[in-house]
CSV table of C-alpha atoms in Angstrom, one decimal:
chain,number,residue,atom,x,y,z
N,1,MET,CA,91.6,92.7,126.4
N,2,LYS,CA,91.8,96.3,127.6
N,3,GLU,CA,90.7,99.1,125.3
N,4,LYS,CA,93.8,101.2,126.0
N,5,GLU,CA,96.1,98.3,124.8
N,6,ILE,CA,93.9,97.9,121.7
N,7,ARG,CA,94.1,101.6,120.9
N,8,ALA,CA,97.9,101.5,121.3
N,9,LEU,CA,98.2,98.5,119.0
N,10,LEU,CA,96.0,100.1,116.4
N,11,ALA,CA,98.4,103.3,116.4
N,12,SER,CA,101.5,101.1,116.2
N,13,LYS,CA,100.6,98.3,113.8
N,14,GLU,CA,97.6,99.9,111.8
N,15,GLY,CA,98.7,103.6,111.8
N,16,ILE,CA,95.3,104.4,113.2
N,17,GLU,CA,95.8,107.2,116.0
N,18,ALA,CA,92.2,107.9,116.6
N,19,LEU,CA,89.0,105.9,116.0
N,20,ASN,CA,86.3,107.5,113.6
N,21,ASP,CA,82.8,108.3,114.7
N,22,MET,CA,81.5,104.9,113.6
N,23,GLN,CA,84.2,103.0,115.4
N,24,GLU,CA,83.6,105.0,118.5
N,25,LYS,CA,79.8,104.4,118.5
N,26,MET,CA,80.4,100.6,118.0
N,27,LEU,CA,82.5,100.6,121.2
N,28,ARG,CA,79.7,102.4,123.1
N,29,THR,CA,77.1,100.1,121.7
N,30,ALA,CA,79.1,97.0,122.5
N,31,SER,CA,79.2,98.1,126.0
N,32,GLU,CA,75.4,97.7,126.3
N,33,LYS,CA,75.8,93.9,126.0
N,34,LYS,CA,73.4,93.4,123.2
N,35,ASP,CA,73.8,92.0,119.7
N,36,ILE,CA,74.8,94.7,117.2
N,37,ILE,CA,73.8,95.3,113.5
N,38,LEU,CA,76.3,97.6,111.8
N,39,LEU,CA,75.2,99.3,108.5
N,40,ALA,CA,78.1,101.0,106.7
N,41,PRO,CA,79.3,101.6,103.2
N,42,THR,CA,82.4,100.2,101.6
N,43,GLY,CA,85.6,101.7,102.8
N,44,SER,CA,84.3,103.2,105.9
N,45,GLY,CA,86.6,101.3,108.3
N,46,LYS,CA,84.1,98.6,109.4
N,47,THR,CA,86.7,96.0,110.0
N,48,VAL,CA,88.2,98.1,112.8
N,49,ALA,CA,84.6,99.0,113.8
N,50,PHE,CA,83.8,95.4,114.9
N,51,SER,CA,87.3,94.2,115.7
N,52,VAL,CA,87.9,96.5,118.6
N,53,PRO,CA,84.6,95.6,120.5
N,54,LEU,CA,85.3,92.0,119.7
N,55,LEU,CA,88.6,92.0,121.2
N,56,LYS,CA,87.2,93.9,124.3
N,57,MET,CA,84.6,91.0,124.7
N,58,LEU,CA,87.2,88.3,124.8
N,59,LYS,CA,88.4,86.7,127.9
N,60,ASP,CA,92.1,86.0,128.5
N,61,PRO,CA,93.4,83.1,126.1
N,62,THR,CA,92.3,79.8,127.7
N,63,GLY,CA,93.0,77.3,125.0
N,64,ARG,CA,89.5,77.3,123.8
N,65,LEU,CA,87.8,78.9,120.7
N,66,GLN,CA,86.1,82.1,121.9
N,67,ALA,CA,85.0,83.8,118.7
N,68,ILE,CA,84.1,83.1,115.1
N,69,VAL,CA,84.0,85.7,112.3
N,70,ILE,CA,82.4,84.6,109.1
N,71,ALA,CA,83.1,86.5,105.9
N,72,PRO,CA,81.9,85.9,102.1
N,73,SER,CA,85.4,86.0,100.5
N,74,ARG,CA,88.9,84.6,100.9
N,75,GLU,CA,90.4,88.0,100.5
N,76,LEU,CA,88.2,89.5,103.2
N,77,VAL,CA,89.0,86.7,105.5
N,78,LEU,CA,92.6,87.4,105.1
N,79,GLN,CA,92.1,91.1,105.6
N,80,ILE,CA,90.1,90.7,108.8
N,81,ALA,CA,92.6,88.0,110.2
N,82,GLY,CA,95.5,90.4,109.4
N,83,VAL,CA,93.9,93.3,111.4
N,84,LEU,CA,93.0,91.1,114.3
N,85,ARG,CA,96.6,89.6,114.4
N,86,ASN,CA,98.1,93.0,114.4
N,87,ILE,CA,95.9,94.5,117.2
N,88,GLY,CA,94.9,91.2,119.1
N,89,GLY,CA,98.0,91.1,121.3
N,90,ASP,CA,98.3,87.4,122.6
N,91,PHE,CA,95.1,86.1,121.1
N,92,ARG,CA,95.7,83.5,118.5
N,93,VAL,CA,93.8,84.1,115.1
N,94,VAL,CA,93.5,81.5,112.4
N,95,PRO,CA,92.1,82.0,108.9
N,96,LEU,CA,90.2,79.4,107.0
N,97,TYR,CA,89.2,79.7,103.5
N,98,GLY,CA,89.1,77.6,100.1
N,99,GLY,CA,91.8,77.8,97.4
N,100,HIS,CA,94.8,76.4,99.5
N,101,LYS,CA,95.6,73.2,101.3
N,102,VAL,CA,93.3,71.9,103.9
N,103,GLU,CA,96.3,70.1,105.6
N,104,ASP,CA,97.9,73.5,106.3
N,105,GLU,CA,94.8,74.7,108.0
N,106,ILE,CA,94.5,71.4,110.1
N,107,ASN,CA,97.9,71.9,111.3
N,108,SER,CA,97.2,75.5,112.2
N,109,LEU,CA,94.1,74.2,114.4
N,110,LYS,CA,96.2,71.7,116.2
N,111,VAL,CA,96.8,74.6,118.8
N,112,VAL,CA,93.3,75.9,119.4
N,113,PRO,CA,92.8,79.4,118.3
N,114,ASP,CA,91.0,82.1,120.3
N,115,ILE,CA,89.5,83.4,117.0
N,116,ILE,CA,88.7,81.8,113.7
N,117,VAL,CA,88.0,83.9,110.5
N,118,ALA,CA,86.5,82.0,107.8
N,119,THR,CA,84.6,81.7,104.7
N,120,PRO,CA,81.2,79.7,105.3
N,121,GLY,CA,81.9,76.7,103.2
N,122,ARG,CA,85.4,76.0,104.6
N,123,LEU,CA,84.4,76.6,108.2
N,124,LEU,CA,81.4,74.1,107.8
N,125,ASP,CA,83.7,71.6,106.2
N,126,HIS,CA,86.1,71.8,109.2
N,127,MET,CA,83.2,71.3,111.5
N,128,LYS,CA,81.8,68.4,109.8
N,129,ARG,CA,85.4,66.8,109.9
N,130,GLY,CA,85.7,67.4,113.6
N,131,ASN,CA,88.6,69.6,113.3
N,132,ILE,CA,87.1,72.4,115.4
N,133,ASP,CA,85.3,72.2,118.7
N,134,VAL,CA,82.8,75.1,118.5
N,135,TRP,CA,81.0,74.5,121.6
N,136,PRO,CA,82.8,77.1,123.7
N,137,THR,CA,82.2,79.9,121.1
N,138,ARG,CA,80.5,83.0,122.7
N,139,ILE,CA,80.9,85.5,120.1
N,140,LEU,CA,79.9,85.3,116.3
N,141,VAL,CA,80.6,88.2,113.7
N,142,LEU,CA,78.9,88.0,110.4
N,143,ASP,CA,80.7,90.4,108.1
N,144,GLU,CA,79.3,91.5,104.8
N,145,PHE,CA,76.2,89.6,105.6
N,146,ASP,CA,74.2,90.8,102.7
N,147,LYS,CA,76.9,89.8,100.3
N,148,SER,CA,77.1,86.2,101.8
N,149,LEU,CA,73.2,86.0,101.1
N,150,GLU,CA,73.8,87.3,97.6
N,151,LEU,CA,76.5,84.6,97.0
N,152,GLY,CA,74.2,81.8,98.1
N,153,PHE,CA,75.8,81.1,101.6
N,154,GLU,CA,72.5,81.2,103.4
N,155,GLU,CA,72.2,77.3,103.8
N,156,ASP,CA,75.8,77.0,105.0
N,157,MET,CA,75.5,79.8,107.6
N,158,GLU,CA,72.2,78.3,108.8
N,159,LYS,CA,73.9,75.1,109.6
N,160,ILE,CA,76.8,76.8,111.2
N,161,VAL,CA,74.8,78.9,113.4
N,162,GLY,CA,72.5,75.8,114.3
N,163,ARG,CA,75.8,74.2,115.9
N,164,LEU,CA,76.9,77.2,117.9
N,165,LYS,CA,74.9,76.5,121.0
N,166,ASN,CA,76.6,78.9,123.4
N,167,VAL,CA,76.9,82.1,121.4
N,168,SER,CA,75.7,85.0,123.6
N,169,ARG,CA,76.8,88.1,121.3
N,170,ILE,CA,76.3,88.5,117.6
N,171,ILE,CA,77.6,91.2,115.4
N,172,LEU,CA,76.4,91.6,111.9
N,173,THR,CA,77.7,94.0,109.4
N,174,SER,CA,76.2,94.9,106.1
N,175,ALA,CA,76.3,97.5,103.4
N,176,THR,CA,72.6,97.5,102.8
N,177,GLU,CA,69.6,97.6,105.2
N,178,ALA,CA,67.3,94.4,104.9
N,179,ALA,CA,63.7,94.5,105.5
N,180,SER,CA,64.1,91.4,107.7
N,181,LEU,CA,66.6,89.0,108.8
N,182,PRO,CA,66.6,85.2,108.3
N,183,GLU,CA,64.8,83.2,111.0
N,184,PHE,CA,67.9,81.2,111.8
N,185,LEU,CA,69.6,84.2,113.2
N,186,PRO,CA,68.9,84.4,117.0
N,187,ILE,CA,69.2,88.1,117.2
N,188,LYS,CA,66.7,89.9,119.3
N,189,ASP,CA,66.4,93.7,120.1
N,190,PRO,CA,69.8,94.4,118.5
N,191,GLY,CA,71.6,97.8,118.7
N,192,VAL,CA,71.7,99.3,115.3
N,193,VAL,CA,74.6,101.4,114.2
N,194,SER,CA,73.8,103.1,110.9
N,195,PHE,CA,76.3,105.0,108.8
N,196,LEU,CA,74.6,104.5,105.5
N,197,ASP,CA,74.3,108.2,105.2
N,198,ASP,CA,78.0,108.3,104.7
N,199,ASN,CA,77.2,107.4,101.0
N,200,THR,CA,76.0,111.0,100.6
N,201,ARG,CA,79.2,112.3,101.9
N,202,LEU,CA,81.2,109.8,99.7
N,203,ARG,CA,79.5,111.1,96.6
N,204,LYS,CA,80.8,114.8,97.3
N,205,ARG,CA,84.4,113.4,97.2
N,206,MET,CA,83.8,111.8,93.9
N,207,ASN,CA,84.2,113.5,90.4
N,208,VAL,CA,81.9,111.2,88.2
N,209,ARG,CA,82.2,111.8,84.4
N,210,GLU,CA,80.4,110.4,81.4
N,211,VAL,CA,82.7,109.2,78.5
N,212,ARG,CA,81.3,108.6,75.1
N,213,SER,CA,82.8,105.8,72.8
N,214,ASP,CA,82.4,106.3,69.1
N,215,GLY,CA,82.3,102.6,68.7
N,216,LYS,CA,80.1,99.7,70.2
N,217,ASP,CA,83.5,97.9,71.0
N,218,LYS,CA,84.9,100.3,73.6
N,219,LEU,CA,88.3,98.9,73.9
N,220,GLN,CA,90.2,101.7,72.1
N,221,SER,CA,88.1,104.3,73.9
N,222,LEU,CA,89.1,102.7,77.2
N,223,LEU,CA,92.9,102.8,76.2
N,224,THR,CA,92.5,106.4,75.1
N,225,LEU,CA,90.8,107.3,78.5
N,226,LEU,CA,93.7,105.6,80.4
N,227,ARG,CA,96.1,107.6,78.5
N,228,ASN,CA,94.1,110.8,79.0
N,229,ILE,CA,94.0,110.5,82.8
N,230,THR,CA,97.7,109.6,83.1
N,231,PRO,CA,100.4,112.3,83.3
N,232,GLU,CA,102.4,112.2,80.0
N,233,ASP,CA,105.6,112.1,82.0
N,234,GLY,CA,104.3,109.9,85.0
N,235,ARG,CA,103.0,106.6,86.1
N,236,PRO,CA,99.3,105.7,85.9
N,237,GLY,CA,97.2,106.2,89.1
N,238,ARG,CA,95.7,103.2,90.6
N,239,THR,CA,92.7,102.5,88.3
N,240,ILE,CA,90.0,99.6,88.5
N,241,ILE,CA,88.2,98.8,85.4
N,242,PHE,CA,85.0,96.9,86.2
N,243,ALA,CA,83.4,94.6,83.6
N,244,ASN,CA,80.1,92.5,84.0
N,245,HIS,CA,81.4,89.1,83.1
N,246,ARG,CA,84.6,87.1,83.4
N,247,GLU,CA,85.0,86.6,79.7
N,248,SER,CA,84.8,90.4,79.2
N,249,ALA,CA,87.4,91.1,81.9
N,250,GLU,CA,89.8,88.6,80.3
N,251,ARG,CA,89.3,90.2,77.0
N,252,ILE,CA,89.9,93.7,78.2
N,253,TYR,CA,93.0,92.5,80.2
N,254,ALA,CA,94.4,90.8,77.1
N,255,PHE,CA,93.9,93.9,75.0
N,256,LEU,CA,95.5,96.2,77.6
N,257,ARG,CA,98.5,94.0,78.0
N,258,SER,CA,99.0,93.8,74.1
N,259,GLU,CA,99.1,97.6,74.1
N,260,GLY,CA,101.8,97.6,76.8
N,261,VAL,CA,99.7,98.5,79.8
N,262,ASP,CA,100.9,97.4,83.1
N,263,ALA,CA,97.6,95.7,84.0
N,264,ALA,CA,96.5,93.0,86.3
N,265,LEU,CA,93.4,90.6,86.1
N,266,TYR,CA,91.0,89.7,89.0
N,267,THR,CA,88.1,87.4,88.5
N,268,GLY,CA,86.5,84.5,90.5
N,269,ALA,CA,87.8,82.0,87.8
N,270,LEU,CA,91.4,82.5,88.7
N,271,GLU,CA,93.1,80.1,91.1
N,272,GLN,CA,93.7,81.6,94.6
N,273,ARG,CA,97.5,82.2,94.0
N,274,ARG,CA,96.8,84.3,90.8
N,275,ARG,CA,94.1,86.4,92.6
N,276,GLU,CA,96.5,87.1,95.6
N,277,SER,CA,99.3,88.0,93.1
N,278,ALA,CA,97.1,90.4,91.0
N,279,LEU,CA,96.1,92.2,94.2
N,280,GLU,CA,99.6,92.4,95.5
N,281,ALA,CA,100.9,93.7,92.2
N,282,PHE,CA,98.1,96.4,92.1
N,283,ASN,CA,98.7,97.4,95.6
N,284,SER,CA,102.4,97.7,95.1
N,285,GLY,CA,102.1,99.8,92.1
N,286,ALA,CA,103.7,97.4,89.9
N,287,ARG,CA,100.5,96.8,88.0
N,288,PRO,CA,98.5,100.1,88.6
N,289,VAL,CA,95.6,99.1,86.2
N,290,LEU,CA,93.3,96.3,87.6
N,291,VAL,CA,90.7,94.7,85.2
N,292,ALA,CA,88.0,93.0,87.4
N,293,THR,CA,84.6,91.6,87.8
N,294,ASP,CA,82.3,92.8,90.6
N,295,LEU,CA,84.1,90.3,92.9
N,296,ALA,CA,86.5,93.3,93.4
N,297,ALA,CA,83.7,95.7,94.3
N,298,ARG,CA,83.6,94.8,98.0
N,299,GLY,CA,85.6,93.0,100.6
N,300,LEU,CA,89.2,93.7,99.4
N,301,ASP,CA,92.0,95.6,101.2
N,302,ILE,CA,92.7,98.2,98.5
N,303,GLU,CA,93.7,101.7,99.2
N,304,GLY,CA,94.7,104.7,97.2
N,305,VAL,CA,92.6,104.0,94.2
N,306,GLU,CA,92.3,107.1,92.2
N,307,ASN,CA,90.0,106.0,89.4
N,308,VAL,CA,87.1,103.7,88.8
N,309,VAL,CA,86.0,103.0,85.3
N,310,HIS,CA,82.6,101.4,84.5
N,311,TYR,CA,83.5,99.6,81.3
N,312,HIS,CA,80.1,98.0,81.6
N,313,LEU,CA,77.1,99.5,83.2
N,314,PRO,CA,76.4,97.8,86.6
N,315,LEU,CA,73.4,95.7,86.8
N,316,THR,CA,72.0,97.2,90.1
N,317,PRO,CA,72.2,100.4,91.9
N,318,GLU,CA,73.9,98.7,94.7
N,319,THR,CA,76.6,97.3,92.5
N,320,TYR,CA,77.2,100.9,91.3
N,321,THR,CA,77.5,102.1,94.7
N,322,HIS,CA,80.1,99.3,95.7
N,323,ARG,CA,82.1,99.8,92.6
N,324,ASN,CA,82.4,103.6,93.2
N,325,GLY,CA,83.2,102.8,96.8
N,326,ARG,CA,86.6,101.5,95.8
N,327,THR,CA,87.9,105.1,95.3
N,328,ALA,CA,87.3,108.3,97.6
N,329,ARG,CA,87.9,105.9,100.6
N,330,VAL,CA,88.0,107.4,104.2
N,331,ALA,CA,88.7,111.2,103.6
N,332,SER,CA,90.4,111.0,100.1
N,333,GLU,CA,88.9,112.2,96.7
N,334,GLY,CA,88.5,109.9,93.6
N,335,ASN,CA,87.3,109.8,90.0
N,336,VAL,CA,84.6,107.8,88.5
N,337,TYR,CA,84.3,107.3,84.6
N,338,ILE,CA,81.3,105.7,83.0
N,339,LEU,CA,82.2,104.5,79.4
N,340,LEU,CA,79.1,104.5,77.2
N,341,GLY,CA,78.7,103.0,73.8
N,342,PRO,CA,76.6,104.7,71.1
N,343,GLU,CA,73.4,103.0,72.0
N,344,GLU,CA,74.0,103.1,75.8
N,345,GLU,CA,72.5,105.7,78.4
N,346,LEU,CA,73.1,106.4,81.8
N,347,LYS,CA,70.9,104.6,84.5
N,348,GLU,CA,68.4,106.7,86.4
N,349,TYR,CA,70.4,106.4,89.7
N,350,MET,CA,73.6,107.7,88.1
N,351,GLU,CA,74.3,111.4,88.7
N,352,THR,CA,77.4,112.8,87.0
N,353,ASP,CA,79.4,115.9,87.1
N,354,GLY,CA,79.3,116.3,83.4
N,355,GLY,CA,81.1,114.8,80.3
N,356,TYR,CA,84.8,114.0,79.7
N,357,SER,CA,86.2,114.5,76.2
N,358,LEU,CA,88.9,112.0,74.9
N,359,ASP,CA,92.0,113.4,73.2
N,360,PRO,CA,93.3,110.6,70.9
N,361,SER,CA,96.6,112.2,70.5
N,362,ARG,CA,97.6,111.8,74.1
N,363,ARG,CA,100.5,109.2,74.3
N,364,ALA,CA,101.1,108.9,77.9
N,365,PRO,CA,103.0,105.7,79.0
N,366,LEU,CA,100.9,103.3,80.9
N,367,ARG,CA,103.9,101.6,82.6
N,368,SER,CA,104.8,101.6,86.3
N,369,GLY,CA,108.6,101.2,86.0
N,370,LEU,CA,108.2,98.4,88.6
N,371,GLU,CA,108.2,94.6,88.4
N,372,THR,CA,106.7,92.0,90.8
N,373,LEU,CA,108.6,88.8,91.1
N,374,CYS,CA,107.4,85.4,92.7
N,375,ILE,CA,109.7,83.3,94.8
N,376,GLY,CA,108.6,79.6,95.3
N,377,ALA,CA,108.7,79.5,98.9
N,378,GLY,CA,106.7,81.1,101.9
N,379,ARG,CA,106.1,81.1,105.5
N,380,ARG,CA,105.5,77.4,105.6
N,381,GLU,CA,109.1,76.9,104.3
N,382,LYS,CA,110.1,79.3,107.0
N,383,LEU,CA,110.9,82.1,104.7
N,384,SER,CA,110.6,85.6,106.0
N,385,LYS,CA,110.6,89.2,104.4
N,386,GLY,CA,114.2,89.6,106.1
N,387,ASP,CA,115.5,86.5,104.3
N,388,ILE,CA,114.2,87.9,101.0
N,389,LEU,CA,115.5,91.3,101.5
N,390,GLY,CA,119.0,90.0,102.6
N,391,PHE,CA,119.1,87.8,99.4
N,392,ILE,CA,118.2,90.7,97.1
N,393,THR,CA,120.7,93.1,98.5
N,394,LYS,CA,123.6,90.7,99.3
N,395,ASP,CA,123.4,88.1,96.6
N,396,ALA,CA,121.8,90.1,93.8
N,397,GLY,CA,123.5,93.3,94.7
N,398,VAL,CA,120.4,95.3,94.5
N,399,PRO,CA,120.2,98.5,96.5
N,400,GLY,CA,117.6,98.4,99.3
N,401,ALA,CA,116.1,101.7,97.9
N,402,ASP,CA,115.0,99.7,94.7
N,403,VAL,CA,113.0,97.1,96.8
N,404,GLY,CA,109.4,97.9,97.3
N,405,ARG,CA,106.6,95.7,99.1
N,406,ILE,CA,107.5,92.3,100.1
N,407,ALA,CA,104.6,89.9,100.8
N,408,VAL,CA,105.0,86.4,102.2
N,409,PHE,CA,102.2,83.8,101.7
N,410,ASP,CA,101.9,80.3,102.7
N,411,HIS,CA,104.1,78.7,100.0
N,412,TYR,CA,105.3,81.5,97.9
N,413,SER,CA,106.4,85.3,98.3
N,414,LEU,CA,106.1,88.2,96.0
N,415,VAL,CA,108.5,91.1,96.1
N,416,THR,CA,108.1,94.3,93.9
N,417,LEU,CA,111.3,96.0,92.6
N,418,ALA,CA,112.4,98.7,90.2
N,419,ALA,CA,112.2,97.0,86.8
N,420,PRO,CA,116.0,97.0,86.0
N,421,ALA,CA,116.6,95.2,89.2
N,422,ALA,CA,114.2,92.4,88.7
N,423,GLN,CA,116.3,90.7,86.1
N,424,LYS,CA,119.4,90.8,88.5
N,425,VAL,CA,117.3,89.0,91.0
N,426,VAL,CA,116.2,86.4,88.7
N,427,GLU,CA,119.7,85.8,87.5
N,428,ALA,CA,121.1,85.7,91.2
N,429,SER,CA,118.4,82.8,92.1
N,430,ARG,CA,120.1,80.6,89.4
N,431,ARG,CA,123.4,80.7,91.0
N,432,SER,CA,122.6,81.4,94.7
N,433,LYS,CA,120.5,79.8,97.3
N,434,ILE,CA,117.8,81.6,99.4
N,435,LYS,CA,118.0,80.6,103.0
N,436,GLY,CA,120.0,77.6,102.3
N,437,GLU,CA,117.7,76.4,99.3
N,438,LYS,CA,117.6,76.9,95.6
N,439,ARG,CA,114.3,78.7,95.0
N,440,ARG,CA,112.4,79.3,91.7
N,441,VAL,CA,112.1,83.1,91.0
N,442,SER,CA,109.8,84.3,88.1
N,443,ASN,CA,108.0,87.2,87.1
N,444,LEU,CA,104.3,87.6,87.6
N,445,ASP,CA,103.1,86.4,84.2
N,446,SER,CA,104.7,83.0,84.5
N,447,ILE,CA,102.9,82.1,87.7
């Protein structure tokens, strides 16, 4: 694929008019026809950094698999696949990941893709079933390789790499620099593109504050903090609250919802639909507060996060860095709040810009004024964004200006609207069809 075409698609589909320094250096290094190790912090644009040279390396579509991209999480797989589809022209891209029907993926593989983006376990499963012919594969990308090792995917990746006999180019990305690579990776004399120094520049765009809680149970202090950092007459800025354990995240989420906070929950224990819905509600602004475990610290397509709150102190310096990297992305600024109980102290690697005093008298509303609805049909049922918008404006009589983001998944869709309009859409779904079929429409909490 020609570089000029890729750049044009980046501008039109992704809104990226010019590559950043890291992305340009990746292109130059890829021209040297050697393996590449890209070291870069979260939020630096590494998906585009490896996608552009990958597409340049591909031959014209031939009906054979040319490249495999392996990523550690479902969300990252979908993010990468989305970028490659947008800027990949005629190349066919298929994502493979756990949490949805294997049958849907098998149907997607009947027309051989040029690029597969997959989690290690799901990819290996398809290889064992004989659903994929990996013999022609020439290019292998291992994204967030350090995270894959951390999550215990080394054995699966070793088995996968052992079956890729014709790979001639490997691109490996990582947010940390390893002392050595596993022996199963056939990487020799790679070109190293390191932008880990960007972490220093990232810190300069962050305002890091220490917040003291009077009680060991910090829930009330957290609520006060959220009210303090929200304009009294405005909506909450996008805020991620990090907890160390799933049970703690669930408890924080339940408390905030009981206090009327428009919050969403994101943990590994949730089924795929609940996780996707939480991220969509957060990204759309309907649920501007996201309570999460460290699963949300990396590999998610989340933009415009204004605040990161450490409800629990992170267990490692790397986790602290990745959490903070959710805000102040690219060239924006962000705020980090470290919530400390009476007996807690900052870790030695935590540098702050001072303390933050809580004002218990603040009563800022923590509501978005938006609602996300779930429609029980998606792309597999041939439902499109246009179908949904048409139903909302025509059958429900909701002005287009009241309709926000629409996201269509395999077997369901999500639409964000002004809260007063949401009930109109639910009522319209009871009497009207959506694209010729009666579809269940419900709010997010009933999914």
